[in-house]
Amino acid sequence: MDQLPDKVLRSSCHILRGVRVTLPDRKNLAPEIKDADRAQKRGYYLPDEDERLRETYLRYLSSRSILWQMIDDLSPFLKSKDLRVFGLAFCAASMLMRSSSYLIGLAKERPVVLAKLDEAEPRYQIPRKTLTKIYHYLSSPRNRWRYHQARNFYENNRTQIDEALQNSDMQDIAMWLIKEEPYFDQSKRNLFGAILTYRAYSLSRRTSSGYSKVMFHLFRLSGSAIAEMKQPFVKPSGEGKRVTGEIIDEIRGKLRPGDIFVTRHDDAMSNLFLPGFWPHAALYMGPLSDQADLRVPAHRDHLADVLEAKKDGVKLRQIEETLSVDSFVVLRPRVSAEELQQALEKALTHEGKCYDFAFDFRKAERLCCTEVVYRAFHGIGRWNLKLIKQSGHLALPAEELIRQGMQNGIIDVVMIFGVNGDTLEVGTKARDLLLSTLKD
C-alpha cells in the first residue's frame, strides 16, 4: 500500500492531539514529586498518596498503549515515503520516550516509588513489575539504536518534514516536534549515554533503502512495545472478530434509534487499564434513510448510523465499524418519542469533538465513549446518572452505565451476543447473561 488515505492521516492527528495532554511532564508531575519525597522519607505511601500516584501511572500506561498502537497502525504506509507519516510517528515516539524518562526519573532515586509502581493493580489489569519492564525497554541498546536512527533522520531533514506537516494543516504537530528538540540533546547526555554511530541520510541524497530502514526501525520500536502490552492467550493470533456480517444483518431490523451498544474485544489493548468486562459504548442513531421517523435527527453522513467516540474523535460511523467486536449488548432507553428526539439532537451537537483520554466528565470540549451517552440522555425523562471517581476524575464507566440503568429502571436489555458462546440471546435470557458479567 503506497498511498496514505486521508482517513488514516486524520485519525492519527486526532489521536496525537488527544493523548498529548495526558502524558506526564515535569510540570504536571509536581504533586506526585512532593508525595514521592514524603513517602520516601516516611518509608511508605499513605492511601491518598497511593491513589494519586496510581491515577497518574494509569493515565500514562493507557496513553502509552494508544500511541504505540497509532504508530503501529501507520506501518502499512512505511513504503509511501510520505514525510507526514514519519512526522506523526516520530512525534508520538519522542513524546513517549520523554514521558517515560520523567516517570523513571521519579522512581530511580526513590526505592519506595519504584516498589509502589511495580506493584500489581488487579482493578486495572496491571501486572507486577510494569515500571521495571518499561525501564528495561527504554534502556535496551536495540531500542536506543532504533530511536537514535529516527532522531538523526529528523535532524537532517527537519525542514522538509516541517513543510510537509505545515502544508497539510498539521502545524501544531510540526510545532510539537520543534518543542521536542531540546529533549533530543538531553537524551544524548542523560538517557542513552554512549550513542552508537549512525550514518544519516539527507532527504535530497537518500536512497530508498535508507528511508525505509529508518521507518522500519521506528515501527519496530513501537512493535516491540505493543507485543509486551497485548493480552496473551486470549485469542489465537490472526483470528477474526466473533461478530460477523451475518450477525449484524440479523439484528439490524431489530434496532431502534437511541439504542445503546456496549461492546468488548477479546484481546484489544483498549481492554487494558479499564475496569470490568464491558469497556466501550456507542449510540445508535439510525440510518439517514429513516428520516421519516421523527426520532432520527438529520445528519450529514448517508451511510453512518452510529455516533461513537473512539480514539480518533466523536464521529458518525457505520454499524459494521462499531460492531467489529467479539461481544456486544444492546440497551434500550425508556423514554418517550419526544424525549428520545431531544436526546438524539443533543448527542449530534458533540459530533467532531476530540476523544477525552483523561475521562474527565466535568469538561465538555472532549468526550470519551460513555460520555456521548451521558450527555445525550442525562436530564431527559427519568435519566439521572451519577458519576463516580475513576482514574482521578468523575466519570461513568460502561459497566456503571449498565448498572445504574438497570437499577433505576431506565433501560431495557434488548439482546446480547458473545457471552454464552457465539450465540445471540434476547429478552430475559439476555438480561440474565448481562447480569452474570457484572462484578459486584
Short mmCIF file of C-alpha atoms in Angstrom, two decimals, residues 50 54 57 115-130:
data_model
loop_
_atom_site.label_atom_id
_atom_site.label_comp_id
_atom_site.label_asym_id
_atom_site.label_seq_id
_atom_site.Cartn_x
_atom_site.Cartn_y
_atom_site.Cartn_z
CA ASP A 50 -1.08 5.93 46.65
CA ARG A 54 -1.68 5.17 40.59
CA TYR A 57 0.53 5.94 36.24
CA ALA A 115 8.31 -0.54 44.59
CA LYS A 116 4.89 1.11 44.52
CA LEU A 117 4.72 1.42 40.72
CA ASP A 118 5.92 -2.17 40.35
CA GLU A 119 3.02 -3.44 42.46
CA ALA A 120 0.21 -5.27 40.66
CA GLU A 121 -3.15 -3.49 40.40
CA PRO A 122 -5.88 -6.07 39.70
CA ARG A 123 -8.55 -3.34 39.35
CA TYR A 124 -6.95 -2.24 36.09
CA GLN A 125 -5.27 -5.47 34.97
CA ILE A 126 -1.80 -4.07 35.67
CA PRO A 127 0.67 -6.89 36.44
CA ARG A 128 3.72 -6.71 38.69
CA LYS A 129 6.98 -5.12 37.57
CA THR A 130 5.50 -2.91 34.83
#
